[in-house]
Amino acid sequence: MSIVNERVNVGVVGATGVVGETFLNLLEERGFPFGELRLFASEASQGQTRTVSGREYPIQVLSEDGFDGLHLVFFSSGDDISRVWAPKAVAAGAFAVDNSAAFRMDPEVALIVPEINADLLPARNKPAIIANPNCSTIQLVVALQPLAKKYGLQAVRVATYQSVSGAGRNGIEELFNSTREALEGEEPSASAIFPAPIAFNCVPQIGGFNEQGFCTEEVKIMNETRKILRLEVPVSAFTVRVPTLNGHAEVAWVTLAKTVHHTEEIENCLASGEGLEVMRSAPKATNAVGQSPAAYPTQAMVSGRDPVYVGRIHRDLHDPATWLMWIVSDNLKKGAALNGIQIAERIFDIKPQ
Ligand SMILES: NC(=O)c1ccc[n+]([C@@H]2O[C@H](COP(=O)([O-])OP(=O)(O)OC[C@H]3O[C@@H](n4cnc5c(N)ncnc54)[C@H](OP(=O)(O)O)[C@@H]3O)[C@@H](O)[C@H]2O)c1
């Protein structure tokens, strides 16, 4: 299929969700040269419209001929929809950039973070499913990549602090509603979204548990990190849902294959990484709150921004090969829609504005 006047005909499945909404904002913000734009959601959203670059588009339901004429379809409606509809998009001649977990560990499907493994993307005339990794995985691998290249990795341990927006629009509503209830003195009601009340609480479970005691989110991070970095490095993950609105934070303990003596060397290495912003340690240690502006990223600070931020970089006291760091990024942007758009920009050789 030829692309008329270099305009890419785009579909967005899940256009009314929080990731879909971020896709629409980014298409506009990055000046993505879309021609046709078709927006899909469930039956419940029929009759609604969304405005992109000043033009109103109707929300449609998925249909057998719905992808005809499209070159690219972003999927953000969950595993079941992707499993059925992404192959249909490819059969209709489009690239399917999939935010769900449906195809990520399929050995035939490329799992892409463009800064790291864009070399695995198929040619522009070979439509395929391209998997977008898990949000926590993306920010972790963006930080690990420069360290892996320069020093080699021996092991990675990571603990996550994940915002409610990672559970979609319902997750955000749940935080607002349950916080309001708690402030009004009501007993916390059972949550349909999280395994335990989320207001003023942290929940050490994202997804179901396997026999070894790991939850699905942890398994995704451990497997996807190795696939993207193309390394057999041991990765151990522990994931926690926290009552923040947007942006995921992680503490990573990164064990390097080479000894590095100075924090500055690690900071410089990370600062050379694509898509990374390093917030360097304060020159003087302080133990009091409010003595100096925070020299580290936080979830509220990074929400709405593109890069992956790293701060609080320091060496472990007992294992000189291990470095601790705090990695924070917007899960809806780099953790989902931005990474998807960057994949599309690479496939169609588009420079963002
Ligand atoms: N949130 C994140 O941080 C994040 C990060 C990475 C990946 N992801 C993945 O991205 C996907 C979407 O997540 P989200 O957070 O955006 O969820 P969300 O806010 O709950 O949005 C879900 C979207 O799917 C649509 N949908 C539901 N049933 C559908 C159907 N039968 N046909 C077409 N569309 C249907 C919904 O439409 P209605 O509004 O009509 O119900 C809505 O647009 C999931 O696979 C998620 O795992 C999310």
Coordinates of C-alpha atoms and ligand atoms in Angstrom, one line a residue:
M1 CA 0.0 0.0 0.0
S2 CA 1.4 3.4 -0.9
I3 CA 1.3 6.3 1.4
V4 CA -0.3 9.2 -0.3
N5 CA 1.7 12.5 0.1
E6 CA 3.5 10.8 2.9
R7 CA 0.4 11.0 5.1
V8 CA -0.1 8.0 7.4
N9 CA -3.6 6.7 7.9
V10 CA -3.9 6.0 11.6
G11 CA -6.3 4.0 13.7
V12 CA -6.4 4.2 17.5
V13 CA -8.2 1.3 19.3
G14 CA -9.1 2.3 22.9
A15 CA -9.2 6.0 22.0
T16 CA -11.3 6.9 25.0
G17 CA -9.0 5.3 27.5
V18 CA -6.1 7.1 29.3
V19 CA -3.5 5.6 27.0
G20 CA -5.7 6.3 23.9
E21 CA -6.2 9.9 25.0
T22 CA -2.4 10.3 25.4
F23 CA -1.9 8.9 21.9
L24 CA -4.3 11.5 20.5
N25 CA -2.5 14.3 22.4
L26 CA 0.8 13.1 21.1
L27 CA -0.3 12.8 17.5
E28 CA -1.1 16.5 17.7
E29 CA 1.8 17.6 19.9
R30 CA 4.5 15.8 17.8
G31 CA 2.9 16.9 14.5
F32 CA 2.5 13.3 13.4
P33 CA 1.6 13.5 9.7
F34 CA -1.7 11.5 9.8
G35 CA -4.1 11.5 6.9
E36 CA -7.2 9.6 7.9
L37 CA -7.7 9.1 11.6
R38 CA -10.1 6.4 12.9
L39 CA -10.9 6.1 16.5
F40 CA -12.3 2.9 18.1
A41 CA -13.7 2.1 21.5
S42 CA -16.4 -0.1 23.0
E43 CA -20.1 0.1 22.3
A44 CA -20.5 2.2 25.5
S45 CA -18.7 5.1 23.8
Q46 CA -20.8 5.1 20.6
G47 CA -22.0 8.6 19.8
Q48 CA -19.0 10.3 21.4
T49 CA -16.4 12.2 19.5
R50 CA -12.8 13.3 20.2
T51 CA -11.1 16.4 18.8
V52 CA -7.6 16.1 17.4
S53 CA -5.8 19.1 15.8
G54 CA -9.0 21.0 15.7
R55 CA -11.1 18.4 13.9
E56 CA -13.8 16.2 15.4
Y57 CA -13.6 12.5 14.9
P58 CA -16.4 10.0 15.8
I59 CA -15.8 7.0 18.0
Q60 CA -16.5 3.8 16.1
V61 CA -16.8 0.1 17.1
L62 CA -14.4 -2.4 15.8
S63 CA -15.6 -4.1 12.6
E64 CA -14.1 -6.5 10.0
D65 CA -13.5 -3.8 7.4
G66 CA -12.7 -1.1 10.0
F67 CA -9.0 -1.2 9.3
D68 CA -9.2 -1.0 5.5
G69 CA -7.0 1.7 4.1
L70 CA -5.1 2.2 7.4
H71 CA -1.3 2.1 7.5
L72 CA -0.9 2.0 11.3
V73 CA -3.1 1.1 14.2
F74 CA -2.3 1.7 17.8
F75 CA -4.0 -0.8 20.2
S76 CA -4.7 0.2 23.8
S77 CA -7.8 -1.8 24.8
G78 CA -6.3 -4.7 26.7
D79 CA -5.0 -8.2 25.8
D80 CA -8.2 -9.8 24.6
I81 CA -9.0 -7.1 22.0
S82 CA -5.4 -7.1 20.8
R83 CA -5.2 -10.8 20.5
V84 CA -8.2 -10.9 18.1
W85 CA -7.9 -7.5 16.3
A86 CA -4.2 -6.8 15.9
P87 CA -3.7 -9.7 13.4
K88 CA -6.7 -8.4 11.5
A89 CA -5.1 -4.9 11.3
V90 CA -2.0 -6.5 9.9
A91 CA -4.0 -8.6 7.4
A92 CA -5.6 -5.3 6.2
G93 CA -2.0 -4.0 5.5
A94 CA -1.4 -1.9 8.7
F95 CA 1.3 -2.0 11.3
A96 CA -0.3 -2.9 14.7
V97 CA 1.6 -1.2 17.5
D98 CA 0.2 -3.0 20.5
N99 CA 0.2 -1.7 24.1
S100 CA -1.2 -4.9 25.6
A101 CA 0.8 -7.8 26.9
A102 CA -0.8 -10.2 24.3
F103 CA 2.3 -10.6 22.0
R104 CA 5.2 -9.2 24.0
M105 CA 6.9 -12.5 24.7
D106 CA 6.0 -14.1 21.4
P107 CA 9.4 -14.9 19.9
E108 CA 8.1 -13.9 16.4
V109 CA 7.1 -10.4 17.6
A110 CA 9.5 -7.6 18.1
L111 CA 9.3 -5.9 21.6
I112 CA 10.6 -2.4 21.0
V113 CA 12.0 0.5 22.9
P114 CA 13.3 2.6 20.0
E115 CA 16.4 3.9 21.9
I116 CA 17.5 0.3 22.4
N117 CA 16.4 -2.1 19.7
A118 CA 14.9 -0.2 16.8
D119 CA 17.2 -2.4 14.6
L120 CA 14.6 -5.1 15.0
L121 CA 11.8 -3.1 13.4
P122 CA 10.5 -4.5 10.1
A123 CA 10.8 -2.6 6.9
R124 CA 8.1 -0.1 6.1
N125 CA 6.5 -2.3 3.4
K126 CA 6.3 -5.3 5.8
P127 CA 3.3 -4.7 8.1
A128 CA 3.5 -6.6 11.4
I129 CA 2.5 -6.6 15.0
I130 CA 5.0 -4.6 17.1
A131 CA 4.7 -5.0 20.8
N132 CA 5.1 -2.0 23.1
P133 CA 6.6 -3.2 26.4
N134 CA 5.1 -2.9 29.9
C135 CA 5.3 0.6 31.3
S136 CA 7.6 -0.2 34.2
T137 CA 9.8 -2.2 31.9
I138 CA 10.3 0.7 29.5
Q139 CA 11.7 3.1 32.0
L140 CA 13.9 0.5 33.6
V141 CA 15.5 -0.6 30.3
V142 CA 16.0 3.0 29.1
A143 CA 18.1 3.5 32.3
L144 CA 19.9 0.2 32.1
Q145 CA 20.9 0.4 28.5
P146 CA 23.8 2.9 28.8
L147 CA 25.1 1.0 31.9
A148 CA 24.9 -2.3 30.1
K149 CA 26.7 -1.0 27.1
K150 CA 29.6 0.6 29.0
Y151 CA 30.1 -1.7 32.0
G152 CA 28.0 -4.8 31.4
L153 CA 25.3 -6.0 33.8
Q154 CA 25.5 -8.8 36.3
A155 CA 22.2 -8.5 38.0
V156 CA 19.2 -6.1 38.4
R157 CA 16.8 -5.9 41.3
V158 CA 13.9 -3.5 41.1
A159 CA 11.1 -2.4 43.4
T160 CA 8.3 -0.3 41.8
Y161 CA 6.0 2.4 43.1
Q162 CA 3.3 2.5 40.5
S163 CA 0.6 5.2 40.1
V164 CA -3.1 4.4 39.7
S165 CA -3.2 5.7 36.1
G166 CA -1.4 2.4 35.3
A167 CA -4.7 0.7 36.0
G168 CA -6.5 2.9 33.4
R169 CA -9.3 5.5 33.8
N170 CA -11.1 3.4 36.4
G171 CA -7.9 3.3 38.5
I172 CA -7.8 7.1 38.6
E173 CA -11.5 7.3 39.5
E174 CA -11.0 4.7 42.2
L175 CA -8.3 6.8 43.9
F176 CA -10.4 10.0 43.8
N177 CA -13.5 8.2 45.1
S178 CA -11.9 6.2 47.8
T179 CA -9.8 9.2 49.0
R180 CA -13.0 11.3 49.2
E181 CA -14.7 8.5 51.2
A182 CA -11.8 8.2 53.6
L183 CA -11.7 12.0 54.1
E184 CA -15.4 11.9 54.9
G185 CA -14.7 9.2 57.5
E186 CA -16.4 6.3 55.7
E187 CA -15.1 2.8 56.0
P188 CA -13.0 1.8 52.9
S189 CA -15.3 -0.1 50.5
A190 CA -14.0 -3.1 48.6
S191 CA -12.3 -2.1 45.4
A192 CA -13.2 -3.6 42.0
I193 CA -9.9 -2.3 40.6
F194 CA -7.2 -2.9 43.2
P195 CA -6.8 -5.9 45.5
A196 CA -6.9 -3.7 48.6
P197 CA -8.1 -0.1 49.3
I198 CA -5.8 2.4 47.5
A199 CA -6.6 5.6 49.5
F200 CA -3.8 6.3 51.9
N201 CA -2.4 2.8 51.3
C202 CA 0.2 0.9 49.3
V203 CA -0.7 -2.4 47.7
P204 CA 2.1 -5.0 47.0
Q205 CA 0.2 -6.7 44.2
I206 CA -0.3 -5.9 40.5
G207 CA -2.0 -8.7 38.7
G208 CA -2.4 -12.3 39.9
F209 CA 0.2 -14.4 41.7
N210 CA 2.0 -17.4 40.2
E211 CA 3.1 -20.5 42.1
Q212 CA 6.5 -18.9 43.0
G213 CA 4.8 -15.9 44.6
F214 CA 5.4 -13.3 41.8
C215 CA 2.6 -11.3 40.5
T216 CA 2.0 -10.8 36.7
E217 CA 3.5 -7.3 36.6
E218 CA 6.7 -8.6 38.2
V219 CA 6.9 -11.5 35.7
K220 CA 6.4 -9.0 32.8
I221 CA 9.3 -6.8 34.0
M222 CA 11.7 -9.7 34.5
N223 CA 11.0 -11.4 31.2
E224 CA 10.6 -8.3 29.0
T225 CA 13.8 -6.6 30.3
R226 CA 15.9 -9.6 29.2
K227 CA 14.1 -9.7 25.8
I228 CA 14.6 -6.0 25.1
L229 CA 18.2 -5.9 26.3
R230 CA 19.0 -9.2 24.6
L231 CA 20.8 -10.3 27.8
E232 CA 20.4 -13.3 30.0
V233 CA 21.0 -11.1 33.0
P234 CA 19.1 -12.1 36.2
V235 CA 16.3 -9.6 37.0
S236 CA 14.2 -9.7 40.1
A237 CA 11.2 -7.4 40.5
F238 CA 8.8 -6.5 43.3
T239 CA 5.9 -4.3 42.2
V240 CA 3.7 -2.0 44.4
R241 CA 0.7 0.1 43.6
V242 CA 0.8 3.4 45.4
P243 CA -1.8 6.2 45.8
T244 CA -0.1 8.6 43.3
L245 CA -2.0 9.7 40.3
N246 CA 0.4 9.4 37.4
G247 CA 4.0 8.4 36.9
H248 CA 5.8 5.3 38.0
A249 CA 8.9 5.3 40.2
E250 CA 11.4 2.5 40.7
V251 CA 14.3 1.8 43.0
A252 CA 16.8 -0.3 41.1
W253 CA 19.9 -2.1 42.5
V254 CA 22.1 -2.5 39.4
T255 CA 25.1 -4.8 39.7
L256 CA 27.7 -4.0 37.1
A257 CA 30.3 -6.3 35.6
K258 CA 33.1 -3.7 36.0
T259 CA 34.1 -1.8 39.1
V260 CA 33.3 1.9 38.9
H261 CA 34.7 4.2 41.6
H262 CA 32.9 7.4 41.4
T263 CA 29.2 8.3 41.3
E264 CA 30.0 11.0 38.7
E265 CA 31.1 8.3 36.3
I266 CA 27.7 6.5 36.6
E267 CA 25.9 9.8 36.3
N268 CA 27.8 10.7 33.2
C269 CA 27.2 7.3 31.6
L270 CA 23.4 7.6 32.3
A271 CA 23.4 11.2 31.0
S272 CA 24.8 10.0 27.7
G273 CA 21.8 7.7 27.3
E274 CA 19.0 8.6 24.8
G275 CA 15.7 9.7 26.4
L276 CA 17.3 9.9 29.9
E277 CA 17.6 12.9 32.2
V278 CA 19.9 12.6 35.2
M279 CA 19.3 14.6 38.3
R280 CA 22.7 14.6 40.0
S281 CA 23.3 14.1 43.7
A282 CA 23.4 17.3 45.8
P283 CA 27.1 18.2 46.4
K284 CA 26.6 18.3 50.1
A285 CA 24.7 15.6 52.0
T286 CA 21.8 16.9 54.0
N287 CA 19.6 15.0 56.4
A288 CA 16.9 17.6 57.0
V289 CA 13.7 18.1 55.0
G290 CA 13.5 21.5 53.3
Q291 CA 17.2 22.4 53.5
S292 CA 17.7 22.4 49.8
P293 CA 15.5 21.9 46.8
A294 CA 14.9 18.2 46.0
A295 CA 17.7 17.0 43.7
Y296 CA 15.7 14.0 42.6
P297 CA 12.7 13.4 40.4
T298 CA 9.2 12.5 41.8
Q299 CA 6.1 11.1 40.2
A300 CA 4.2 14.5 40.3
M301 CA 7.2 16.2 38.8
V302 CA 7.6 13.9 35.8
S303 CA 3.9 13.5 35.0
G304 CA 3.3 15.0 31.5
R305 CA 7.0 15.0 30.6
D306 CA 8.7 12.8 28.0
P307 CA 12.1 11.6 29.4
V308 CA 12.9 8.9 31.9
Y309 CA 14.5 10.6 35.0
V310 CA 17.1 9.1 37.2
G311 CA 18.3 10.4 40.6
R312 CA 19.6 9.4 44.0
I313 CA 22.5 7.4 42.4
H314 CA 24.8 6.0 45.0
R315 CA 26.9 2.9 45.6
D316 CA 25.9 0.0 47.8
L317 CA 27.9 -0.1 51.1
H318 CA 28.4 -3.9 51.1
D319 CA 28.7 -4.6 47.4
P320 CA 30.8 -2.1 45.5
A321 CA 29.7 -3.5 42.2
T322 CA 26.0 -2.5 42.9
W323 CA 24.6 0.9 42.4
L324 CA 21.2 2.1 43.7
M325 CA 19.1 4.6 41.7
W326 CA 15.6 6.1 41.6
I327 CA 14.1 5.9 38.1
V328 CA 10.8 7.9 37.4
S329 CA 8.8 8.4 34.3
D330 CA 5.3 9.1 33.0
N331 CA 3.7 5.7 32.5
L332 CA 1.1 7.1 30.0
K333 CA 3.8 8.8 27.9
K334 CA 7.2 7.0 27.7
G335 CA 5.6 4.0 29.4
A336 CA 2.9 3.6 26.7
A337 CA 1.8 6.1 24.1
L338 CA 5.0 8.0 23.6
N339 CA 7.0 4.8 23.1
G340 CA 4.3 3.7 20.6
I341 CA 4.5 6.9 18.6
Q342 CA 8.3 6.7 18.6
I343 CA 8.0 3.2 17.2
A344 CA 5.8 4.6 14.4
E345 CA 8.1 7.5 13.8
R346 CA 11.0 5.0 13.2
I347 CA 8.9 2.8 10.9
F348 CA 7.7 5.6 8.8
D349 CA 10.9 7.7 9.1
I350 CA 9.1 10.7 10.6
K351 CA 10.9 13.4 12.5
P352 CA 8.8 14.8 15.4
Q353 CA 8.2 18.5 15.4
Ligands
LIG1 N1 -2.3 2.9 31.8 C1 -1.1 2.7 31.6 O1 -0.2 3.3 32.2 C2 -0.6 1.6 30.6 C3 0.7 1.6 30.3 C4 1.1 0.6 29.3 C5 0.2 -0.2 28.7 N2 -1.1 -0.1 29.0 C6 -2.0 -1.0 28.3 O2 -2.8 -0.1 27.5 C7 -4.1 -0.7 27.4 C8 -5.2 0.4 27.7 O3 -4.9 0.8 29.0 P1 -5.6 2.1 29.6 O4 -4.9 2.4 30.9 O5 -5.7 3.2 28.6 O6 -7.1 1.6 30.0 P2 -8.5 2.4 30.0 O7 -8.3 3.8 30.4 O8 -9.4 1.5 30.9 O9 -9.0 2.3 28.5 C9 -9.5 1.1 27.9 C10 -9.9 1.4 26.5 O10 -10.3 0.2 25.9 C11 -11.6 0.4 25.3 N3 -12.3 -0.8 25.1 C12 -12.9 -1.6 26.0 N4 -13.6 -2.6 25.4 C13 -13.5 -2.4 24.1 C14 -14.0 -3.0 23.0 N5 -14.8 -4.1 23.1 N6 -13.7 -2.6 21.7 C15 -12.9 -1.5 21.6 N7 -12.4 -0.8 22.6 C16 -12.7 -1.3 23.9 C17 -12.3 1.4 26.2 O11 -13.4 2.0 25.5 P3 -14.6 2.5 26.4 O12 -14.2 3.9 26.9 O13 -15.7 2.6 25.4 O14 -14.9 1.5 27.4 C18 -11.1 2.4 26.4 O15 -11.0 3.2 25.3 C19 -4.1 -1.9 28.3 O16 -3.8 -3.1 27.5 C20 -3.0 -1.7 29.2 O17 -2.5 -2.8 29.8 C21 -1.5 0.8 29.9

